[in-house]
CSV table of C-alpha atoms in Angstrom, one decimal:
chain,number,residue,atom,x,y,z
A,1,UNK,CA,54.9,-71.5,-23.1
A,2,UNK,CA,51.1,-71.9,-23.6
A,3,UNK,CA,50.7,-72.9,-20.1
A,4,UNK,CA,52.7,-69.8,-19.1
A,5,UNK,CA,50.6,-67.4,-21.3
A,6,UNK,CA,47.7,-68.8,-20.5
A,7,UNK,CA,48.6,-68.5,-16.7
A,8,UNK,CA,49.7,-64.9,-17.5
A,9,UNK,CA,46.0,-64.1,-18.8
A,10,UNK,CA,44.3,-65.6,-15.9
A,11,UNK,CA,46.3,-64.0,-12.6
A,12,UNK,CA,47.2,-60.5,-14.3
A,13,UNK,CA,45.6,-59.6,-16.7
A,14,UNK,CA,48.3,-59.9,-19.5
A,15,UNK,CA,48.6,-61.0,-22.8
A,16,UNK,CA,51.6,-62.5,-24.1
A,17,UNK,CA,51.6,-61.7,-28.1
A,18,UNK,CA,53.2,-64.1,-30.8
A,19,UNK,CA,56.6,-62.2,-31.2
A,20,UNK,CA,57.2,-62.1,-27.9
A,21,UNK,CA,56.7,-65.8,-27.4
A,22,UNK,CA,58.6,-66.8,-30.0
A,23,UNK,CA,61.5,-64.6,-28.8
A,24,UNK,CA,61.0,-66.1,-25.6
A,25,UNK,CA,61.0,-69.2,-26.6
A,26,UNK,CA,64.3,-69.1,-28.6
A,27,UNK,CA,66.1,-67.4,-25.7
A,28,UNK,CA,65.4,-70.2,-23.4
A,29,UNK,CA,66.4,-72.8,-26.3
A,30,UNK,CA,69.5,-71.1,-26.4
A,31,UNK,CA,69.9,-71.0,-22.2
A,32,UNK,CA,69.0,-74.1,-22.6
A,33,UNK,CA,71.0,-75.1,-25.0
A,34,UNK,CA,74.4,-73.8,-23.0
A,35,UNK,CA,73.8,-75.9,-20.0
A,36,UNK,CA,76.1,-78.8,-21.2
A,37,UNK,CA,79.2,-76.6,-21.8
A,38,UNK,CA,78.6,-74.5,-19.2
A,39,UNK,CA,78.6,-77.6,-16.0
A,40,UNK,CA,81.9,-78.9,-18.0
A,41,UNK,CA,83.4,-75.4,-17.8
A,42,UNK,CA,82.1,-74.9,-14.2
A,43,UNK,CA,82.9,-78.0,-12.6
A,44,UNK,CA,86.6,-77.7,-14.2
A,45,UNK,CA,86.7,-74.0,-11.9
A,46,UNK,CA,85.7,-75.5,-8.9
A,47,UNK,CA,88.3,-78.7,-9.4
A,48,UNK,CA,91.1,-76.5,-10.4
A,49,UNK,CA,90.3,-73.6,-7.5
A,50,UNK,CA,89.5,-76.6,-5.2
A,51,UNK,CA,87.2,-73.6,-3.5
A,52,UNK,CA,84.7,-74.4,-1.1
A,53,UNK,CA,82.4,-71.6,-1.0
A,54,UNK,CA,80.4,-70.1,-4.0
A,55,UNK,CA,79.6,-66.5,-2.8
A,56,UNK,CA,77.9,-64.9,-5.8
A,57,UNK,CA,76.1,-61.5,-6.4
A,58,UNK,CA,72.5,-62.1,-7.5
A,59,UNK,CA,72.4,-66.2,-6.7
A,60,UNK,CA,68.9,-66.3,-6.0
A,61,UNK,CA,68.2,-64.6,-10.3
A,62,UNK,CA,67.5,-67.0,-12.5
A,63,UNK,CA,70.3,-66.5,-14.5
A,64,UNK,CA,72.6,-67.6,-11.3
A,65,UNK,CA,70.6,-71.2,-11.4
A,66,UNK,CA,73.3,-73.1,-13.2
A,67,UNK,CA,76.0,-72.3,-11.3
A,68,UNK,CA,74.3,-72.7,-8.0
A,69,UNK,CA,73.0,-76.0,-9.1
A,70,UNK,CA,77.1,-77.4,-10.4
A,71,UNK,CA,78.7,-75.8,-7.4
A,72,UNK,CA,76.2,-78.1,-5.0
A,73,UNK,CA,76.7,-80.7,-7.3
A,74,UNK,CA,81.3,-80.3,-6.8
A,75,UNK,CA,80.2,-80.2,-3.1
A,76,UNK,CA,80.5,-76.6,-2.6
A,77,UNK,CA,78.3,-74.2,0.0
A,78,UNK,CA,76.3,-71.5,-1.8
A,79,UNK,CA,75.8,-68.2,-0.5
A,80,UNK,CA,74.8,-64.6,-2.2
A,81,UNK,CA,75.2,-61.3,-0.2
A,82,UNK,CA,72.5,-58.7,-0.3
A,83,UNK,CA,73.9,-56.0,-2.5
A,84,UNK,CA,70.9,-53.6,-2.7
A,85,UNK,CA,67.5,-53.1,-1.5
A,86,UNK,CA,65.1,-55.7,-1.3
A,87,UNK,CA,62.0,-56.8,-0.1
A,88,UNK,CA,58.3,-58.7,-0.5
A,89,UNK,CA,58.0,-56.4,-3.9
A,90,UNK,CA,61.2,-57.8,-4.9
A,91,UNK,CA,60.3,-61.3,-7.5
A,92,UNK,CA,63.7,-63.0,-7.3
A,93,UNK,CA,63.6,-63.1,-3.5
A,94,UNK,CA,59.6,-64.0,-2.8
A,95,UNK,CA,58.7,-67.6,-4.3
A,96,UNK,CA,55.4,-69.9,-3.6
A,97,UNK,CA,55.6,-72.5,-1.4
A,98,UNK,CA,55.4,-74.8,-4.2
A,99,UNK,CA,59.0,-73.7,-5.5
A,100,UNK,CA,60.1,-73.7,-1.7
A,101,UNK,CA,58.9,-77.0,-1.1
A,102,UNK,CA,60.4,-78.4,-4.3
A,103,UNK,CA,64.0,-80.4,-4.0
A,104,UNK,CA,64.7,-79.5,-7.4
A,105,UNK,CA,64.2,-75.9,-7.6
A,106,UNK,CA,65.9,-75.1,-4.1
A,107,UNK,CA,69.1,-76.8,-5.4
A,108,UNK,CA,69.3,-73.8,-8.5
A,109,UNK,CA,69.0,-71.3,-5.5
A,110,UNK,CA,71.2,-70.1,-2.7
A,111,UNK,CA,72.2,-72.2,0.3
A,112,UNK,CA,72.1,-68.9,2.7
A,113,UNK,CA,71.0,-65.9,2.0
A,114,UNK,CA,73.5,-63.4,3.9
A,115,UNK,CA,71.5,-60.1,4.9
A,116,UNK,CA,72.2,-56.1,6.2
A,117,UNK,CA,69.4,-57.3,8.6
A,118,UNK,CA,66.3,-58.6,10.1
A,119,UNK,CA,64.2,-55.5,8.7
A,120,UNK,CA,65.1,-56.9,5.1
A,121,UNK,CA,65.3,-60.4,5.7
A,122,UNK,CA,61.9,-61.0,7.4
A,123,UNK,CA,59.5,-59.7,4.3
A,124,UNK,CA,61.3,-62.6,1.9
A,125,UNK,CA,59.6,-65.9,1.5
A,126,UNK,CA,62.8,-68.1,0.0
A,127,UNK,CA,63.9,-71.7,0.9
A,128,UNK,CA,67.5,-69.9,1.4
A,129,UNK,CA,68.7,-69.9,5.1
A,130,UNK,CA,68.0,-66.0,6.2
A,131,UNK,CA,71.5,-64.8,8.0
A,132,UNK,CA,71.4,-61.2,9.4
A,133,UNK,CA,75.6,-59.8,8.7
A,134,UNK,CA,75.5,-55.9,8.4
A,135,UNK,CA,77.0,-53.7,5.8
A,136,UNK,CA,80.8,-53.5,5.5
A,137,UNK,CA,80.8,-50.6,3.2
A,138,UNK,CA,78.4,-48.2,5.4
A,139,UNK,CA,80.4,-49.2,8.4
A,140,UNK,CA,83.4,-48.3,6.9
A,141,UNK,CA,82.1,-45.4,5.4
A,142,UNK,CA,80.2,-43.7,8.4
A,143,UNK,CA,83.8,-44.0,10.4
A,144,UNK,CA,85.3,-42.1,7.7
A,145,UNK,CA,82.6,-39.1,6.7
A,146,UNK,CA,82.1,-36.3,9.0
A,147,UNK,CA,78.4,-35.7,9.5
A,148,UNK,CA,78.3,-31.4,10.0
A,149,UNK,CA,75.0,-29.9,10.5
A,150,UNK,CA,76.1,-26.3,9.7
A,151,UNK,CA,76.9,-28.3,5.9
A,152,UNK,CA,73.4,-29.6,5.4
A,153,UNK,CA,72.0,-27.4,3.0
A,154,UNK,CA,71.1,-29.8,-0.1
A,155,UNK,CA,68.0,-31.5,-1.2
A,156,UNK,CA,69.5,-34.7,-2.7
A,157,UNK,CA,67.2,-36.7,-5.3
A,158,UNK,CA,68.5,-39.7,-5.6
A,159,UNK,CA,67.8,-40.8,-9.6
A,160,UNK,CA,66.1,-44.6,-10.4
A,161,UNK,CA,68.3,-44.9,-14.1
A,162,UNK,CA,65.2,-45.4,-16.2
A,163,UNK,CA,63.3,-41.9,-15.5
A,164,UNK,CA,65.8,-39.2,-15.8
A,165,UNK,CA,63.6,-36.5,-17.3
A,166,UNK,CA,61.0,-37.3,-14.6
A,167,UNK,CA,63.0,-37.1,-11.6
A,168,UNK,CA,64.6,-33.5,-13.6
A,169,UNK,CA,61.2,-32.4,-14.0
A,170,UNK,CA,60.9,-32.8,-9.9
A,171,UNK,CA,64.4,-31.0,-9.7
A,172,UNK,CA,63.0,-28.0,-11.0
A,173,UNK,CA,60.2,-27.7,-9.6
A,174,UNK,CA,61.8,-27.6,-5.8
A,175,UNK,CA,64.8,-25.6,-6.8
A,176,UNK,CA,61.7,-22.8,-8.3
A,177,UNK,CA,60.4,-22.9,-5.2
A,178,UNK,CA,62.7,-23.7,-2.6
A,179,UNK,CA,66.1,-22.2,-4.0
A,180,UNK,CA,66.2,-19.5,-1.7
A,181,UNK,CA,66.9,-21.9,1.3
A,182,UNK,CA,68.0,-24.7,-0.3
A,183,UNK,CA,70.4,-25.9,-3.0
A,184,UNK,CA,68.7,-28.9,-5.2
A,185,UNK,CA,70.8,-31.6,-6.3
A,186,UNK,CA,70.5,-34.7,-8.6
A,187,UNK,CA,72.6,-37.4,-8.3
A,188,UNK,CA,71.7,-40.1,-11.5
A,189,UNK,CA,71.7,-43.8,-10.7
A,190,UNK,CA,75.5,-44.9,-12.2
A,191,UNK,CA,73.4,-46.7,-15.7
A,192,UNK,CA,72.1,-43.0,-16.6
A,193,UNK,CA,75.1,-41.2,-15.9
A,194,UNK,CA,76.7,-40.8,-18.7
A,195,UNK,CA,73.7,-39.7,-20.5
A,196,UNK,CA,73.2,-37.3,-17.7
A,197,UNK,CA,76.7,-36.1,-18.6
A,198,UNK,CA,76.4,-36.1,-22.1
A,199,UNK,CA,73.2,-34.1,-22.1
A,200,UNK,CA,73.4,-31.4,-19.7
A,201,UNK,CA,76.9,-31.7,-17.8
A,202,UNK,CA,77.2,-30.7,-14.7
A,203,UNK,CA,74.3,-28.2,-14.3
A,204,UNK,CA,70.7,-28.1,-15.7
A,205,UNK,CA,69.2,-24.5,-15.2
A,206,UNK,CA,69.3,-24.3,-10.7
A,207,UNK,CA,69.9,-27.9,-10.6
A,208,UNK,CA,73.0,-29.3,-9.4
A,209,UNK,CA,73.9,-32.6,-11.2
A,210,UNK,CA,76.9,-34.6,-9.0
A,211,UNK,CA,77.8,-37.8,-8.7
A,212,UNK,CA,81.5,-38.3,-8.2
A,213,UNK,CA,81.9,-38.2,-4.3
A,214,UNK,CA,81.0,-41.2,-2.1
A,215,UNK,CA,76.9,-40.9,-1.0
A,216,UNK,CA,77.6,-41.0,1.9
A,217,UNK,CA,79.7,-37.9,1.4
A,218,UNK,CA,76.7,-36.7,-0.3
A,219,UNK,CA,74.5,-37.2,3.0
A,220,UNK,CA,76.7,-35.5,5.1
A,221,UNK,CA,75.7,-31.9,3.0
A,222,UNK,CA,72.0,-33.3,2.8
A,223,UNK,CA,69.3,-31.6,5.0
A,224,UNK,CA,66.5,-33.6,3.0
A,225,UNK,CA,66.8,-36.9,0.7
A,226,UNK,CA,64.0,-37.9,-2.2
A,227,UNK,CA,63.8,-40.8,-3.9
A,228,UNK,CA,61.2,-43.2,-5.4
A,229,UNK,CA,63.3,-46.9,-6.1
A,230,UNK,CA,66.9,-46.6,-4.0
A,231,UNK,CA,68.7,-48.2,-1.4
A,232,UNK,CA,70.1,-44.7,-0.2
A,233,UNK,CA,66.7,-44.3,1.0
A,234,UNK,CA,67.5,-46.5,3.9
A,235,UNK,CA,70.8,-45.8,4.4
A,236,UNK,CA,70.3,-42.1,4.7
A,237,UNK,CA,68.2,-43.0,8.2
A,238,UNK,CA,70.1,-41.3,10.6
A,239,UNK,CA,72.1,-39.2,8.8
A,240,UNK,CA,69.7,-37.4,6.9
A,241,UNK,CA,67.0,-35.3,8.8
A,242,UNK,CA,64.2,-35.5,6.2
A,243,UNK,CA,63.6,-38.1,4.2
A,244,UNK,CA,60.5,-38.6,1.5
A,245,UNK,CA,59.9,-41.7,-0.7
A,246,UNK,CA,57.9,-40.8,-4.1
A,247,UNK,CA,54.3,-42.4,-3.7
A,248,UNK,CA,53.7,-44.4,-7.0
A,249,UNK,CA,52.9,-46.9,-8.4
A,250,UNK,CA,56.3,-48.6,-8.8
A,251,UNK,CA,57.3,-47.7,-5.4
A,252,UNK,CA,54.2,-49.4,-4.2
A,253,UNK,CA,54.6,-52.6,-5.3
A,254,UNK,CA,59.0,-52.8,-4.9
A,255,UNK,CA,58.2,-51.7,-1.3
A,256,UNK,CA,55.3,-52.4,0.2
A,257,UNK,CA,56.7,-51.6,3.6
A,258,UNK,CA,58.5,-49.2,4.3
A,259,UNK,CA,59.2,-46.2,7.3
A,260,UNK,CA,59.3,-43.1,5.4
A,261,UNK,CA,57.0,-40.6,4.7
A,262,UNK,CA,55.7,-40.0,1.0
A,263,UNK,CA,54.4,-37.7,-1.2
A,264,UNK,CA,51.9,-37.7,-4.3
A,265,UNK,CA,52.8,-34.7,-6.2
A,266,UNK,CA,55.6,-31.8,-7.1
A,267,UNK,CA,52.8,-29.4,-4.5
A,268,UNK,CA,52.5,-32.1,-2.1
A,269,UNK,CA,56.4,-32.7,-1.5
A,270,UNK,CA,57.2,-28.5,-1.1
A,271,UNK,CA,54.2,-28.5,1.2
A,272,UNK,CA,55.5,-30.9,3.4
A,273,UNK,CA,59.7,-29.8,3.3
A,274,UNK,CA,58.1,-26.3,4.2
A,275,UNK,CA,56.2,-27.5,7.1
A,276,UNK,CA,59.5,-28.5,8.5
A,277,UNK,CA,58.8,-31.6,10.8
A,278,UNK,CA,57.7,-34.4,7.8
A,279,UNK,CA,60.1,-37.0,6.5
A,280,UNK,CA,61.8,-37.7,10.0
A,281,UNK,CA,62.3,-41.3,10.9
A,282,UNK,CA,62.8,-42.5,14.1
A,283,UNK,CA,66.8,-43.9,14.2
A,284,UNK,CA,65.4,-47.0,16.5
A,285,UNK,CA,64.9,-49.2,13.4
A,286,UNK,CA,68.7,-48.9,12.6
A,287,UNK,CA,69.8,-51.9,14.3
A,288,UNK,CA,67.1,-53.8,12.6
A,289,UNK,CA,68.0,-52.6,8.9
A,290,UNK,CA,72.2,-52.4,9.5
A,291,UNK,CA,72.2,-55.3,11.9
A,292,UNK,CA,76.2,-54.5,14.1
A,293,UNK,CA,79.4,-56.4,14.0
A,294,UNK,CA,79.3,-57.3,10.8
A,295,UNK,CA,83.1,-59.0,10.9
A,296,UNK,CA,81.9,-61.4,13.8
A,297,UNK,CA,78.9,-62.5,11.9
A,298,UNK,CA,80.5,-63.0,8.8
A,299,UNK,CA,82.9,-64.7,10.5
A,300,UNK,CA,80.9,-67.1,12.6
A,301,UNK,CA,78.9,-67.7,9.4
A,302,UNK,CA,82.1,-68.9,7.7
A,303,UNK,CA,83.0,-71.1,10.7
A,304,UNK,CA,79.6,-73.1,10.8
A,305,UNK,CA,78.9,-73.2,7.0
A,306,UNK,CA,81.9,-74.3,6.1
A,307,UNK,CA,82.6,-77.0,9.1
């Protein structure tokens, strides 16, 4: 831990204090301290299910090492499925070439590394194998949803869950200014929802707070989307005409690339919706982010992992 503090200083900047080491300390004793029970309890799932795949949500987290490690160990392929954004920003998918390179770390992460596409897939540095699927639920969902022009009269803010009042704050600021041609909504991330509900209900002054229908329901009323940390970001490409990513500093570092235009301020973000051409994004780097055929790839990924 003095090696990690120390390292801490040096590259960042950061100072670890006492309390926080010592509560780091005795959380990994007690992670640590599981491992035992945890292989006999794992390897007595994978003997009893007889299963050959491990396809888990979040594999490549830390937490996930264990199991990754016992399922090799009972012979079993590992795999995790993207289930969000991610990119270079993102820690638990970008790892030096010293962990890459190590025998003992790669066998705590993933085997393959299944992706909605290239776009995501190239900006990660993982020993994982990097396989391009596509995204079951947006292809399902885009056969289903109607997408009407004559309906698309919301600005839809997409919430982060930590910042509620902050992304409010925005809320009212368009709806002052733009509620004669548009209707403002805020749809909360699911973990701040219920305070959302709890607080204010289903309205907050102009602001329309929803959250029940399917986003992509959502897009198909949406003339404009805004959000600062959200996969709807990219899967309103097409769909939605406008769409702005909040410039901070956050933002910055989960997505250092990225194809969308941005805005600084409350001023800067009317300025640009009034102008009327910002925020489009050119529907060519669809194929790249929601790679097609998603049942054939899974498919054929199945067939050669598994033979």
């Amino acid at each position: 831990m003095d090696f990690v503090a120390n390292r801490a200083i040096t590259l960042i900047g950061w100072s670890l204090s006492q309390k926080r080491k010592r509560f780091l300390i005795e959380g990994l004793s007690r992670r640590a301290a599981s491992i035992p029970g945890a292989r006999l309890l794992y390897s007595r799932l994978f003997r009893r299910t007889r299963a050959r795949m491990l396809l888990r949500e979040e594999a490549s987290y830390g937490g996930s090492s264990i199991i990754n490690m016992i399922a090799r160990e009972n012979g079993l392929v590992t795999a995790e499925y993207q289930h969000g954004s991610i990119s270079s920003g993102h820690d638990a998918y970008n790892f030096s070439k010293t962990l890459c390179d190590s025998p003992d770390y790669r066998r705590t992460l993933p085997q393959f590394l299944l992706g909605y596409g290239t776009w995501w897939l190239d900006q990660l540095q993982t020993p994982s194998e990097k396989i391009p699927i596509g995204n079951p639920f947006r292809t399902d969902a885009l056969k289903r949803v109607r997408m009407d022009g004559d309906r698309k009269k919301d600005i839809l803010v997409l919430g982060d869950g930590t910042e509620t009042e902050k992304y409010l704050s925005l809320c009212s600021f368009l709806a002052d200014a733009l509620s004669e041609k548009y209707r403002v909504v805020f749809r909360p991330h699911p973990i701040e929802r219920e305070q959302v509900a709890r607080k204010y209900g289903k309205r907050k002054g102009k602001i329309a707070l929803e959250w029940e229908k399917d986003i992509y329901d959502a897009f198909a009323s949406a003339d404009i989307l805004i959000s600062e940390l959200s996969t709807g970001l990219f899967e309103a490409i097409g769909l939605v005409r406008s769409v702005f990513l909040w410039d901070t500093e956050k933002a910055r570092f989960c997505y250092p690339s990225h194809p969308f235009s941005t805005f600084s301020s409350s001023d800067d973000l009317v300025e640009k919706i009034a102008f009327g051409k910002e925020g489009e994004v050119s529907a060519s780097i669809i194929e790249s982010m929601w790679a097609s055929g998603w049942e054939s790839n899974y498919r054929d990924f199945l067939k050669n992992a598994l033979s």
